[in-house]
Coordinates of C-alpha atoms and ligand atoms in Angstrom, one line a residue:
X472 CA 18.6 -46.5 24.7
X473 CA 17.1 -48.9 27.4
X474 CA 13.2 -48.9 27.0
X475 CA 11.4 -46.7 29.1
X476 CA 10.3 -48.4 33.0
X477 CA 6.3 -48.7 33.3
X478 CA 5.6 -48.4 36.7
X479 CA 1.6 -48.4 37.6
X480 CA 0.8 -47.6 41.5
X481 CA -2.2 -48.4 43.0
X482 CA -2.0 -47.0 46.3
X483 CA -5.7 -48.2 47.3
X484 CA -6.6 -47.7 50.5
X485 CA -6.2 -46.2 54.1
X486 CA -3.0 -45.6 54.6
X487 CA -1.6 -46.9 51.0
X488 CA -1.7 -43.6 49.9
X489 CA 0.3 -42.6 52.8
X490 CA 3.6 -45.3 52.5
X491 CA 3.1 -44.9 48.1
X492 CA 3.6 -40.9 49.4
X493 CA 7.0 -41.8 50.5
X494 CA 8.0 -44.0 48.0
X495 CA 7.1 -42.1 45.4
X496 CA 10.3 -39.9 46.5
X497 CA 12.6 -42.5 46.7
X498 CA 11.4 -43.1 42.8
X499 CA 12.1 -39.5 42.4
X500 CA 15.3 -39.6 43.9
X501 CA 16.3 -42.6 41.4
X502 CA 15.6 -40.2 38.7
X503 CA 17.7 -37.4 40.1
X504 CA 20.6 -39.2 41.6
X505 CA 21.2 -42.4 39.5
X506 CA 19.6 -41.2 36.0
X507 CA 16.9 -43.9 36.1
X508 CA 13.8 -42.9 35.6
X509 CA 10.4 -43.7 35.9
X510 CA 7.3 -44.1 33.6
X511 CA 4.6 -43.8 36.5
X512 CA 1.2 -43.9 35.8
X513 CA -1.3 -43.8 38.9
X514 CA -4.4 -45.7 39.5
X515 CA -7.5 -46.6 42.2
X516 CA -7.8 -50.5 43.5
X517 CA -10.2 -51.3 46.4
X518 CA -12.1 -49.4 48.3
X519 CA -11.6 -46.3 46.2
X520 CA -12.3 -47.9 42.9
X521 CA -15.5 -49.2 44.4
X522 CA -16.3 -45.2 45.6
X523 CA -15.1 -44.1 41.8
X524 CA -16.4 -46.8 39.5
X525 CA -18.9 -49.0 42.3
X526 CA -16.3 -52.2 41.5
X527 CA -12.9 -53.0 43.2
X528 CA -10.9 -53.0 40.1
X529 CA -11.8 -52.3 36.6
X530 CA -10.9 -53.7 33.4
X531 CA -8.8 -50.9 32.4
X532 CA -6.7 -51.1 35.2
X533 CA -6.2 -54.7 35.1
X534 CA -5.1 -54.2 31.3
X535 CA -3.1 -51.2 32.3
X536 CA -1.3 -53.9 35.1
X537 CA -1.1 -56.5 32.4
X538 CA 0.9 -54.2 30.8
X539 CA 2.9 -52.2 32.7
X540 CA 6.8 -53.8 34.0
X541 CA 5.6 -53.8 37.5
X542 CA 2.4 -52.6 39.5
X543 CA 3.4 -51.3 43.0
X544 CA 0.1 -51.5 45.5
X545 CA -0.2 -49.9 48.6
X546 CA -3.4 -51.5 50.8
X547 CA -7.0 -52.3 50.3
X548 CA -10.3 -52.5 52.7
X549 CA -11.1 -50.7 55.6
X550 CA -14.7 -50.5 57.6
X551 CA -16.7 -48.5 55.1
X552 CA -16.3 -51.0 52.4
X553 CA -16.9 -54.3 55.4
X554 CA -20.5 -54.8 54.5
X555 CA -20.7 -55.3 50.8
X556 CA -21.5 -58.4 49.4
X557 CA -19.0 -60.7 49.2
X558 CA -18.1 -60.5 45.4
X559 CA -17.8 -56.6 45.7
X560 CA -15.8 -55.9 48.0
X561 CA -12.1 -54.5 48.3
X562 CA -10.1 -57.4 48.1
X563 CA -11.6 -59.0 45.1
X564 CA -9.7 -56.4 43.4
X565 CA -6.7 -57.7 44.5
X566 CA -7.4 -61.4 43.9
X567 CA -8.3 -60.2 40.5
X568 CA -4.8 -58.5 40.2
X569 CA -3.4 -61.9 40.8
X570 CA -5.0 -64.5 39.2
X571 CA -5.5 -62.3 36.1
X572 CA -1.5 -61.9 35.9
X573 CA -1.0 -65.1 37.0
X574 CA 1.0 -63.8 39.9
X575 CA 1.5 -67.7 41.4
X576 CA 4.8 -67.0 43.0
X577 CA 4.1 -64.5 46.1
X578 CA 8.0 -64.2 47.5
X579 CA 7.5 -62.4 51.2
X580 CA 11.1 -62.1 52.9
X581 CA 11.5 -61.8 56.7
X582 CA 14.5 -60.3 57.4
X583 CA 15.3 -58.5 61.2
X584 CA 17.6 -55.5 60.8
X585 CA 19.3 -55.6 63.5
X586 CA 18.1 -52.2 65.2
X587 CA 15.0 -54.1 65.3
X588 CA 15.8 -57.3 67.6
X589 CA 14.8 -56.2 70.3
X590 CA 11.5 -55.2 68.2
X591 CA 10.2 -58.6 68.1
X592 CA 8.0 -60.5 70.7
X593 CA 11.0 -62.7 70.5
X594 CA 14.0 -62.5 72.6
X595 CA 17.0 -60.9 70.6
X596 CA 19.2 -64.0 69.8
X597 CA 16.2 -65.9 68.4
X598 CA 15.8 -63.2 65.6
X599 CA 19.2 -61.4 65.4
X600 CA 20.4 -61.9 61.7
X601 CA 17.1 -63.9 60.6
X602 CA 16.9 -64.0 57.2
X603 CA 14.1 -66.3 55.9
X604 CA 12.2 -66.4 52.2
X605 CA 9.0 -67.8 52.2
X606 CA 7.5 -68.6 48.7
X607 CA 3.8 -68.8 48.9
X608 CA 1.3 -69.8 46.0
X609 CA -0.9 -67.5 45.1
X610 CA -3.0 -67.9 42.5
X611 CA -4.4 -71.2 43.5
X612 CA -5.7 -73.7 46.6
X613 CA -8.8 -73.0 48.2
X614 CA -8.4 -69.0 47.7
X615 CA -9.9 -70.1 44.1
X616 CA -11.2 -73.3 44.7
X617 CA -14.6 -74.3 43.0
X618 CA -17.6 -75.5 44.7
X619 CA -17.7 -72.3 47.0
X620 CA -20.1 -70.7 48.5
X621 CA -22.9 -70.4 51.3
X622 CA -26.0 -72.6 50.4
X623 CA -29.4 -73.0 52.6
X624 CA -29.9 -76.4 53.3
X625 CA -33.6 -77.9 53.3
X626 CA -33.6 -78.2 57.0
X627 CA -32.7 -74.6 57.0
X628 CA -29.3 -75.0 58.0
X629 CA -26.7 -72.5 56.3
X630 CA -23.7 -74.5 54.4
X631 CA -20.0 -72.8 53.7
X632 CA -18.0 -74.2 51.1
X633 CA -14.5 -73.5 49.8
X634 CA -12.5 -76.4 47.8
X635 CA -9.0 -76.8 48.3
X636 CA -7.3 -78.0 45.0
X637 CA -4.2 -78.3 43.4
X638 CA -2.3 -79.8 40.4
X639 CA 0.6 -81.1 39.7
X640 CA 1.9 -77.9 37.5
X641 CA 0.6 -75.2 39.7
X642 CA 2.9 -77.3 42.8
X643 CA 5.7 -77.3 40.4
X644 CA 6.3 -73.9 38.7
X645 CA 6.0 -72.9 42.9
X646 CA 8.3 -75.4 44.2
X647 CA 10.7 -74.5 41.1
X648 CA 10.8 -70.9 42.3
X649 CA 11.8 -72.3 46.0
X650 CA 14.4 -74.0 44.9
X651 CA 16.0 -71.2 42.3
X652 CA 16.0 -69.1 45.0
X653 CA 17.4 -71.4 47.6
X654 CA 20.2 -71.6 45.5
X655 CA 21.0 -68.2 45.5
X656 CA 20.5 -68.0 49.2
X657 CA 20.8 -71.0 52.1
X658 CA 20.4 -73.9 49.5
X659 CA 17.5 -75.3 51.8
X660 CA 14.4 -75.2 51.3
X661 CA 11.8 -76.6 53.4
X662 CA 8.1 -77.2 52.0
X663 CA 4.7 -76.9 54.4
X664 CA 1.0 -79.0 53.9
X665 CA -0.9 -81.2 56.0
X666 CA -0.5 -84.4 54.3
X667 CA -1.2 -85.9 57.2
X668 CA -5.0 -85.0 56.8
X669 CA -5.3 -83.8 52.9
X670 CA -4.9 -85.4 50.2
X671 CA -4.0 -81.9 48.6
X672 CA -0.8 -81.7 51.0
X673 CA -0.1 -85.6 49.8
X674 CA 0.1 -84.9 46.4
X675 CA 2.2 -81.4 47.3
X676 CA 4.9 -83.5 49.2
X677 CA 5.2 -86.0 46.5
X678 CA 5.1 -83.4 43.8
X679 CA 7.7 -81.2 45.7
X680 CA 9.8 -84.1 45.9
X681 CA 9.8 -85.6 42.4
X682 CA 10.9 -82.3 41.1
X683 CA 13.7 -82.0 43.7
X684 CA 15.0 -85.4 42.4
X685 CA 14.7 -84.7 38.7
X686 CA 16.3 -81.3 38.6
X687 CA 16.9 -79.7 42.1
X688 CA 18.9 -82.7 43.9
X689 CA 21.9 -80.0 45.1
X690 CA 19.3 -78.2 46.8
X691 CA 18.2 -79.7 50.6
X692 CA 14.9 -80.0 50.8
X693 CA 12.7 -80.9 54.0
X694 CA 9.1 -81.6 54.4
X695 CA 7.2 -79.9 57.4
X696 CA 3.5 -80.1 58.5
X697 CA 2.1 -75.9 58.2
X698 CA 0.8 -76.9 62.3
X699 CA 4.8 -77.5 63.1
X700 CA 6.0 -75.4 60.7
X701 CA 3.8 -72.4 62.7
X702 CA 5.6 -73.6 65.9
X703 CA 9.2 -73.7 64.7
X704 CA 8.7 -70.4 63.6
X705 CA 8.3 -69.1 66.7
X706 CA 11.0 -71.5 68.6
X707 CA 14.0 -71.8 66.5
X708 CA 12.7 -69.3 63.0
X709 CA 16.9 -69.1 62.4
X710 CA 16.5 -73.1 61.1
X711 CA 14.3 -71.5 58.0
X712 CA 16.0 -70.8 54.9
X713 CA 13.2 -71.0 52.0
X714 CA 9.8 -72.1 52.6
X715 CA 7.7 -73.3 49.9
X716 CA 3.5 -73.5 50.6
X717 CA 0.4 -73.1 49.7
X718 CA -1.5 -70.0 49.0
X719 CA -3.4 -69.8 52.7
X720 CA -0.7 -71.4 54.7
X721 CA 1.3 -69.1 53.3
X722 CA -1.1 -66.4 54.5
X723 CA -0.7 -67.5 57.9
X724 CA 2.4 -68.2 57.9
X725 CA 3.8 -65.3 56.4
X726 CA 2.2 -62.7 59.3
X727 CA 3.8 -64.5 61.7
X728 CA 7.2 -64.6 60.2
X729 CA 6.3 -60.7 59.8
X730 CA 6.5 -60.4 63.7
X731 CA 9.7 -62.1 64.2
X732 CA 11.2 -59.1 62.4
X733 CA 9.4 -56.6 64.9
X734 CA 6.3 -55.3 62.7
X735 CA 4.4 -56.1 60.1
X736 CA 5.1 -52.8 59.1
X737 CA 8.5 -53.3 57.8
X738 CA 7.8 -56.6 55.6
X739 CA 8.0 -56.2 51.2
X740 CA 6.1 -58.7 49.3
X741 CA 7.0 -59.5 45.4
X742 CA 4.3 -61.6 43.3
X743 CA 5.7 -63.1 40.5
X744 CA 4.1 -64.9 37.1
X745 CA 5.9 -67.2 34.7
X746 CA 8.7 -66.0 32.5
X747 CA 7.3 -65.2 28.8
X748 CA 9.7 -65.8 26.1
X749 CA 11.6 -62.8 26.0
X750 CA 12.2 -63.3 29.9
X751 CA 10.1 -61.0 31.5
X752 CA 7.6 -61.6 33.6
X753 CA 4.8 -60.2 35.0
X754 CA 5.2 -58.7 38.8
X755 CA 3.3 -56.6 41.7
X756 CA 4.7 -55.5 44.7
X757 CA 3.2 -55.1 48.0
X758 CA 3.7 -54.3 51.4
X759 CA 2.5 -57.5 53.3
X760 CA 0.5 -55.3 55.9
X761 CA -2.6 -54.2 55.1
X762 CA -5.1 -50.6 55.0
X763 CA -4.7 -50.1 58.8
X764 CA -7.9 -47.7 59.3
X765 CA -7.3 -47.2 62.5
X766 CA -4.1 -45.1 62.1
X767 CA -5.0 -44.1 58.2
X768 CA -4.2 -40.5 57.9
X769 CA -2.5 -39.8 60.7
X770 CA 0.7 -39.7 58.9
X771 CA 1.6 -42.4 61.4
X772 CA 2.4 -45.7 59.3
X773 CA 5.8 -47.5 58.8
X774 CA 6.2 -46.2 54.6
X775 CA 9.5 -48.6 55.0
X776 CA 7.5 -51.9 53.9
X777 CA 6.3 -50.7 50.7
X778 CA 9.8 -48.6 50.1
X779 CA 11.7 -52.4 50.2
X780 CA 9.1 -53.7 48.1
X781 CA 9.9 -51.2 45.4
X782 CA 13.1 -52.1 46.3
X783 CA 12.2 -55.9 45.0
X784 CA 10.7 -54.7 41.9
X785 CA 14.3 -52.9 41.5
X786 CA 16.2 -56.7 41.9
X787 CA 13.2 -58.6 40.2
X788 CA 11.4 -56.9 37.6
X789 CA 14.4 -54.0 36.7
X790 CA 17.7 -56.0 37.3
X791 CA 19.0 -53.3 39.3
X792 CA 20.8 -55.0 42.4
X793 CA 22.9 -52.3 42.8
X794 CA 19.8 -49.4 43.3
X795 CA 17.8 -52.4 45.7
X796 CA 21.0 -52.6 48.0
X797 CA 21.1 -48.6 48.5
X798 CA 17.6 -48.3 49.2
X799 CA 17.7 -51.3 51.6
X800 CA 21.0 -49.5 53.0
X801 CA 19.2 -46.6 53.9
X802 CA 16.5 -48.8 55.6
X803 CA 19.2 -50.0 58.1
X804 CA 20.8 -46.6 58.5
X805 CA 17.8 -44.4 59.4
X806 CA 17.0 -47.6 61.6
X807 CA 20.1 -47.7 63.2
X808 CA 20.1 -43.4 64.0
X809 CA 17.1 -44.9 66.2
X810 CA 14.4 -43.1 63.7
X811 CA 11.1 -45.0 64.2
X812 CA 7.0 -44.9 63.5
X813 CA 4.8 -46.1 66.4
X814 CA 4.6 -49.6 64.8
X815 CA 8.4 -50.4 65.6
X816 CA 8.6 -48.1 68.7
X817 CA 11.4 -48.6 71.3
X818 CA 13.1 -47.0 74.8
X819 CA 15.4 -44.7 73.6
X820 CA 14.2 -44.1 69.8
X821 CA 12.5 -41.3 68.4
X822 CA 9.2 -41.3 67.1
X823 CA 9.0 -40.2 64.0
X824 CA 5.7 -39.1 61.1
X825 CA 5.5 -41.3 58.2
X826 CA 6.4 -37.9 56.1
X827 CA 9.8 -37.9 58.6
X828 CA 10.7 -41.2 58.0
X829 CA 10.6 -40.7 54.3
X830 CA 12.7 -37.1 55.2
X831 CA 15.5 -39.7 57.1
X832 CA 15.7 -42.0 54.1
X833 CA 15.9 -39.6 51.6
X834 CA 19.1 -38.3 53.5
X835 CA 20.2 -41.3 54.0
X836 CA 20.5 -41.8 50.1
X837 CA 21.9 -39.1 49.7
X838 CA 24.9 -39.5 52.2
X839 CA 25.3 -43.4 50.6
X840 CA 25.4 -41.5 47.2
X841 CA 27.9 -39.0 48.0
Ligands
IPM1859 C1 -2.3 -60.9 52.1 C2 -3.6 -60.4 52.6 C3 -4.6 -60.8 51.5 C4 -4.6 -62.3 51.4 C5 -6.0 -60.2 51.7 C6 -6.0 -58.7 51.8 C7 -6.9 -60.7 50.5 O1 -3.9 -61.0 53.8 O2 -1.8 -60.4 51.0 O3 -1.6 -61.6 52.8 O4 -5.3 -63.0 52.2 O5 -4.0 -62.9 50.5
MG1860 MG1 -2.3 -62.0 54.8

């Protein structure tokens, strides 16, 4: 008998335990329909680990992540939490999550379904079958960087510091994930810094590069400034196949890919550590959007995003391709029968609850399972 699936969820905050609601179902559904179950245990991150235990994530729950097959998170932050001190508040917990895992690979697909062209800010045929991959680091750069901090100068004058760094390994198990993927995908990968002004992005480009001629040489590789790289993205974003950056470009840059498939809303994030020696590595999942409090229980929000990125942790953590491609099919079907939240809102579509949406998808497995 297979060994049993450890799922931990963290919805967090605002609406996270609204969109982990509806995916929570589809897990159930796995159970029922295709005899795969779950082991789910349930946990607090963020804001309401800070309200439970006063700190954003505790040690049991990072040991609980360090153990478990995959963690699926819903959000963290929202105003209440906005004026603690730095160190305490929401989002430490999930940096923590990250660099305690050593979750360096952050994979954050943009894909437009194509019920949602017309969606984007962009006109249809710039989006219309985009399918991009962008690889961000994630447990580096200046997210982690030492010196940091804010100092008082002797004049009296406040000083911010954050320190951008890299190696040569962290740009390389990165750029190694790039190219793997490209491989399965496009075969080009295209790699964003500013080595134009840091010597950071210097040694990223050459690194990048060395490793593409020692071991990735049937894989076309590009170099791109982040600053053009922004502005392609929004001019031709169909020229994309995988793109490889650092941990805050890759922050910026992956929100705007977001909107060239019409919301943030619909975009799944998988963050990925090194494989150990049996093969397995150490994952989280995430919706890319974030706590939205200003629509957080309303039953309002777009569940789909975290719903695909359980679908990830189906392809990457479980090796079930087969149960990632039905739940993504359902996506496109309820999308296509014009079913919508407020996020991705069109003429002629219904608006629909975030507890309707997860109704439509449910049905929607169930007709692909029939
Ligand atoms: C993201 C978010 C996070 C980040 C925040 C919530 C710390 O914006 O996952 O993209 O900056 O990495
Ligand atoms: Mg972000």
């Amino acid at each position: 008998m297979a060994a049993n699936k450890n799922l931990l969820m963290l919805p967090g905050d605002g609406i996270g335990p609204e969109v982990m609601r509806e995916t929570r179902r589809v897990i159930e559904w796995m159970a029922k329909k295709r005899a795969v179950s779950f082991d789910v245990t349930e946990d607090l991150v963020g804001g309401s680990a800070i309200d439970a235990h006063g700190i954003p994530v505790t040690d049991d729950t990072v040991e609980k992540a360090q153990k478990a097959d995959a963690v699926l998170l819903g959000a963290v932050g929202g105003p209440k939490w906005d004026n603690l001190p730095f160190e305490q508040k929401p989002e430490r917990g999930l940096l923590r999550l990250r660099k305690e895992l050593e979750l360096f690979a952050n994979l954050r697909p943009a894909v437009c379904f194509p019920a949602l062209a017309d969606a984007s800010s962009l006109k249809r045929e710039l989006v219309e079958g985009l399918d991009i991959m962008i690889v961000r680091e994630l447990t580096g750069g200046v997210y982690f960087g030492t010196p940091r901090g804010i100092e008082t100068l002797p004049d009296g004058q406040r000083r911010g510091v954050n320190t951008q760094v890299y190696t040569t390994n962290e740009i390389r198990r990165v750029a190694a994930v790039a190219f793997e993927l490209a491989r399965k995908r496009g075969n080009r990968v295209t790699s964003c810094e500013k080595a134009n002004v840091m010597e950071s992005g210097v040694l990223w480009r050459e690194e990048v590069q060395k490793l593409h001629d020692e071991s990735y040489k049937d894989v076309e590789l590009s170099h791109m400034y982040a600053d053009n790289a922004a502005m392609q993205l929004v001019r031709a974003p169909k020229q994309f196949d995988v793109i490889v950056t650092d941990n805050l470009f890759g922050d910026i840059l992956s929100d705007e890919a977001a909107m060239l498939t019409g919301s943030l809303g619909m975009l799944p994030s998988a963050s990925l550590g090194a494989p150990d020696a049996t093969g397995r590595r150490k994952a989280l999942y995430e919706p890319v959007h974030g706590s939205a409090p200003d629509i957080a229980g309303q039953n309002a929000a777009n569940p789909i995003a975290t719903i695909l990125s359980f679908a990830m942790a189906l392809r990457y953590t479980f090796d079930m391709g087969d149960e990632a491609d039905l739940v993504e099919k359902a996506v496109k079907d309820v999308l296509e029968k014009g079913m919508r939240t407020g996020d991705i809102m069109q003429k002629g579509t219904a608006k629909v609850s975030t507890s309707v949406m997860g109704d439509s998808l449910i049905l929607a497995l169930n007709n692909l399972a029939a």
